[in-house]
Coordinates of C-alpha atoms in Angstrom, one line a residue:
M1 CA 143.7 -10.3 10.4
N2 CA 140.9 -8.0 11.3
K3 CA 137.6 -9.7 12.0
P4 CA 135.3 -11.0 10.7
V5 CA 137.0 -12.9 7.9
L6 CA 135.0 -14.3 4.9
G7 CA 136.0 -17.7 3.6
V8 CA 135.2 -18.4 -0.1
L9 CA 134.9 -22.0 -1.2
G10 CA 135.8 -21.3 -4.8
G11 CA 136.7 -22.9 -8.1
V12 CA 133.2 -24.0 -8.8
G13 CA 133.8 -22.5 -11.3
P14 CA 137.0 -20.5 -11.3
L15 CA 135.8 -17.5 -13.4
A16 CA 132.6 -17.2 -11.3
T17 CA 134.8 -17.0 -8.2
A18 CA 136.8 -14.2 -9.7
Y19 CA 133.6 -12.3 -10.6
F20 CA 132.3 -12.9 -7.1
M21 CA 135.4 -11.2 -5.7
K22 CA 134.9 -8.3 -8.2
L23 CA 131.3 -7.8 -7.1
L24 CA 132.3 -8.1 -3.4
V25 CA 134.8 -5.3 -3.8
E26 CA 132.7 -3.1 -6.1
R27 CA 129.6 -3.3 -3.9
T28 CA 131.3 -2.7 -0.5
P29 CA 130.6 0.9 0.7
A30 CA 134.3 1.4 1.3
H31 CA 136.4 4.6 1.0
T32 CA 139.8 3.0 1.9
D33 CA 141.4 -0.3 1.5
Q34 CA 141.0 -1.0 5.2
E35 CA 137.2 -0.8 5.0
H36 CA 136.9 -3.7 2.7
V37 CA 135.9 -7.3 3.7
P38 CA 138.9 -9.5 4.7
V39 CA 138.7 -12.7 2.6
V40 CA 140.4 -16.1 2.4
I41 CA 139.8 -17.9 -0.9
I42 CA 140.5 -21.5 -1.8
N43 CA 140.0 -21.7 -5.5
D44 CA 139.8 -25.4 -6.1
P45 CA 138.8 -26.2 -9.7
Q46 CA 139.5 -29.9 -9.1
I47 CA 136.2 -30.3 -7.3
P48 CA 134.2 -32.7 -9.4
D49 CA 131.3 -31.2 -11.5
R50 CA 128.2 -30.9 -9.4
T51 CA 125.7 -31.3 -12.2
S52 CA 127.4 -34.5 -13.5
F53 CA 127.0 -36.1 -10.1
I54 CA 123.4 -35.0 -9.6
L55 CA 122.4 -36.4 -13.0
N56 CA 124.5 -39.5 -12.7
R57 CA 125.4 -40.9 -9.3
L58 CA 128.2 -43.0 -10.9
A59 CA 130.0 -39.7 -11.6
P60 CA 132.7 -38.5 -9.1
D61 CA 131.1 -37.1 -5.9
P62 CA 132.1 -33.4 -5.3
L63 CA 131.0 -33.4 -1.6
P64 CA 134.2 -34.9 0.0
E65 CA 136.4 -32.3 -1.7
M66 CA 134.0 -29.5 -0.9
V67 CA 133.9 -30.5 2.8
G68 CA 137.7 -30.7 2.7
V69 CA 137.9 -27.1 1.4
A70 CA 135.4 -25.9 3.9
R71 CA 137.3 -27.4 6.8
R72 CA 140.6 -25.9 5.6
L73 CA 138.9 -22.5 5.5
E74 CA 137.7 -23.1 9.1
T75 CA 141.3 -24.0 10.1
F76 CA 142.5 -20.8 8.6
G77 CA 140.3 -18.9 11.0
V78 CA 137.5 -17.6 8.7
D79 CA 134.2 -16.7 10.5
Y80 CA 131.7 -17.5 7.8
I81 CA 131.8 -19.2 4.3
A82 CA 130.3 -18.4 1.0
V83 CA 130.0 -20.8 -2.0
P84 CA 129.6 -18.9 -5.3
C85 CA 128.0 -21.9 -7.0
N86 CA 124.2 -22.5 -7.1
T87 CA 124.4 -26.2 -8.0
A88 CA 126.7 -26.8 -5.0
H89 CA 123.8 -25.9 -2.7
Y90 CA 122.3 -29.3 -3.4
F91 CA 124.9 -30.4 -0.9
Y92 CA 124.2 -27.5 1.5
D93 CA 123.0 -29.4 4.5
A94 CA 125.9 -31.9 4.5
L95 CA 128.3 -29.0 4.1
T96 CA 126.9 -27.0 7.0
H97 CA 127.1 -30.1 9.3
A98 CA 130.8 -30.6 8.4
V99 CA 131.9 -27.2 9.9
E100 CA 131.2 -25.2 13.0
I101 CA 130.9 -21.8 11.3
P102 CA 128.0 -20.4 9.3
V103 CA 127.7 -21.2 5.6
L104 CA 125.7 -18.6 3.7
N105 CA 123.0 -20.0 1.3
I106 CA 123.0 -18.3 -2.1
V107 CA 119.6 -19.8 -2.9
E108 CA 117.8 -18.8 0.2
E109 CA 119.3 -15.3 0.2
T110 CA 118.0 -14.9 -3.4
A111 CA 114.5 -16.0 -2.3
R112 CA 114.6 -13.5 0.6
T113 CA 115.7 -10.7 -1.8
I114 CA 113.0 -11.4 -4.3
A115 CA 110.3 -11.6 -1.6
E116 CA 111.4 -8.2 -0.3
H117 CA 111.6 -6.5 -3.7
V118 CA 108.9 -8.2 -5.8
G119 CA 106.5 -9.4 -3.0
T120 CA 104.7 -12.7 -2.7
P121 CA 103.2 -14.8 -4.0
A122 CA 105.4 -14.5 -7.0
K123 CA 106.2 -16.6 -10.1
V124 CA 109.9 -16.6 -10.8
G125 CA 111.9 -18.1 -13.7
I126 CA 115.1 -19.9 -12.9
M127 CA 118.1 -19.8 -15.3
A128 CA 120.5 -22.5 -14.0
T129 CA 122.3 -25.8 -14.7
E130 CA 120.3 -28.9 -15.4
G131 CA 121.6 -30.2 -12.1
T132 CA 120.2 -27.2 -10.2
I133 CA 116.8 -27.5 -12.0
S134 CA 116.5 -31.3 -11.6
S135 CA 117.6 -31.3 -8.0
G136 CA 114.7 -29.0 -7.0
V137 CA 117.0 -26.9 -4.8
Y138 CA 115.3 -23.7 -5.8
D139 CA 111.9 -25.2 -5.2
M140 CA 112.9 -26.2 -1.7
W141 CA 114.2 -22.8 -0.7
F142 CA 111.7 -20.6 -2.6
E143 CA 108.5 -22.4 -1.6
P144 CA 108.6 -21.2 2.0
Y145 CA 108.7 -17.6 0.8
G146 CA 105.6 -18.1 -1.4
I147 CA 107.6 -18.2 -4.6
Q148 CA 106.7 -20.5 -7.4
T149 CA 109.6 -21.5 -9.7
V150 CA 109.4 -21.9 -13.5
A151 CA 112.0 -23.7 -15.5
P152 CA 113.1 -22.6 -19.0
S153 CA 111.7 -24.5 -22.1
E154 CA 113.7 -27.5 -23.2
Q155 CA 115.3 -25.5 -26.1
D156 CA 116.1 -22.5 -23.8
Q157 CA 117.8 -24.9 -21.3
K158 CA 120.0 -26.2 -24.1
V159 CA 121.0 -22.6 -24.8
L160 CA 121.9 -22.1 -21.1
N161 CA 123.8 -25.4 -21.0
S162 CA 125.9 -24.2 -24.0
L163 CA 126.5 -20.8 -22.4
I164 CA 127.6 -22.5 -19.1
Y165 CA 129.7 -25.4 -20.3
E166 CA 130.7 -24.7 -23.9
K167 CA 131.3 -20.9 -23.6
V168 CA 132.0 -19.5 -20.1
K169 CA 133.7 -22.6 -18.5
A170 CA 135.6 -23.3 -21.7
N171 CA 136.8 -19.6 -22.0
Q172 CA 135.1 -19.3 -25.4
P173 CA 133.3 -16.2 -26.8
Y174 CA 129.5 -16.0 -26.2
D175 CA 126.6 -14.0 -27.4
E176 CA 124.9 -12.0 -24.6
Q177 CA 121.6 -12.1 -26.6
D178 CA 121.3 -15.8 -25.9
L179 CA 120.8 -14.9 -22.2
V180 CA 118.4 -12.1 -23.1
G181 CA 116.3 -14.6 -25.2
V182 CA 115.9 -17.0 -22.3
V183 CA 114.9 -14.2 -20.0
Q184 CA 112.3 -13.1 -22.5
G185 CA 111.0 -16.7 -22.8
L186 CA 110.5 -16.9 -19.0
I187 CA 108.8 -13.5 -18.9
D188 CA 106.5 -14.7 -21.7
Q189 CA 105.5 -17.6 -19.4
G190 CA 104.2 -15.1 -17.0
C191 CA 107.1 -14.8 -14.6
D192 CA 107.2 -11.8 -12.3
A193 CA 111.0 -12.0 -12.2
V194 CA 113.9 -14.1 -13.4
V195 CA 116.9 -15.4 -11.4
V196 CA 120.4 -15.8 -12.7
G197 CA 120.8 -19.0 -10.8
C198 CA 124.2 -20.2 -12.1
T199 CA 127.3 -18.2 -11.4
E200 CA 128.7 -18.8 -14.9
L201 CA 125.6 -17.1 -16.2
S202 CA 126.3 -14.3 -13.7
V203 CA 129.6 -13.8 -15.6
V204 CA 127.5 -13.2 -18.8
Y205 CA 124.9 -11.0 -17.0
Q206 CA 127.4 -8.9 -15.1
G207 CA 129.3 -8.1 -18.3
M208 CA 126.2 -6.7 -20.1
A209 CA 126.1 -3.0 -20.9
D210 CA 122.3 -3.1 -21.1
P211 CA 121.0 -6.0 -19.0
P212 CA 117.3 -6.9 -19.1
G213 CA 115.0 -5.7 -16.4
G214 CA 113.3 -7.9 -13.8
V215 CA 116.4 -10.0 -13.3
F216 CA 118.0 -10.9 -9.9
D217 CA 121.6 -12.1 -10.1
S218 CA 122.2 -14.7 -7.3
L219 CA 126.0 -13.9 -7.4
A220 CA 125.3 -10.2 -6.6
V221 CA 122.8 -11.2 -3.9
L222 CA 125.5 -13.4 -2.3
A223 CA 128.1 -10.6 -2.4
D224 CA 125.6 -8.2 -0.8
R225 CA 124.8 -10.7 2.0
C226 CA 128.5 -11.2 2.7
I227 CA 129.0 -7.5 2.9
K228 CA 126.0 -7.1 5.2
K229 CA 127.2 -9.9 7.5
H230 CA 130.6 -8.3 7.7
F231 CA 129.2 -5.0 9.0
E232 CA 126.8 -6.8 11.3
E233 CA 129.6 -8.8 12.9
R234 CA 131.6 -5.6 13.3
G235 CA 128.6 -3.9 14.9
E236 CA 128.5 -1.2 12.3
R237 CA 125.7 0.1 10.1
H238 CA 125.8 -1.1 6.6
A239 CA 126.0 2.0 4.5
G240 CA 125.3 0.3 1.1

């Protein structure tokens, strides 16, 4: 296979992985099939829920299965790994130490993108799972960039939880305006921008015909970073 090859640690969740691949293809500045990014995907939906473990350490630990998938990808010969799940980045350090190849960081890449486009210091709202919010993973990666994070209100977090677990993950219909309402609530708190910090919420956001402004989708940021790395490794200028 032509190098470099992207490995995707997928299934966390399955639909978000499919949307990530859609974004990767749509955002690559390719004119032929051969100009696209070579990818190996392991879509493993049996990985235990990340939020459940973060909130309750008696729940099944997702790290061993994630490490197993990452090592299988490395065995397949991929050159770098992407994990289209924000909450999974609570385990980022352990995952990177388990393999010899780079693992891209969706949270840090989002921080860098916001710093470049919004400037710093900045106040940014985070729409994510309770696991992501409570773990402080966004605080850890955003603070060095001069970005203060803001969590949704308790009621808005319940709305996000429902969208993530009861709607998208459960393959049930959802109302896009629920997401719009949470964005507006964060803007009303004085945020300079809002992050779609859960890839299930990215599914909602990417499907909107008229998405709200001032929003940075972490899934799209990760796709763009994978594309950029592909061209960097090939020694070519990224035309996107």
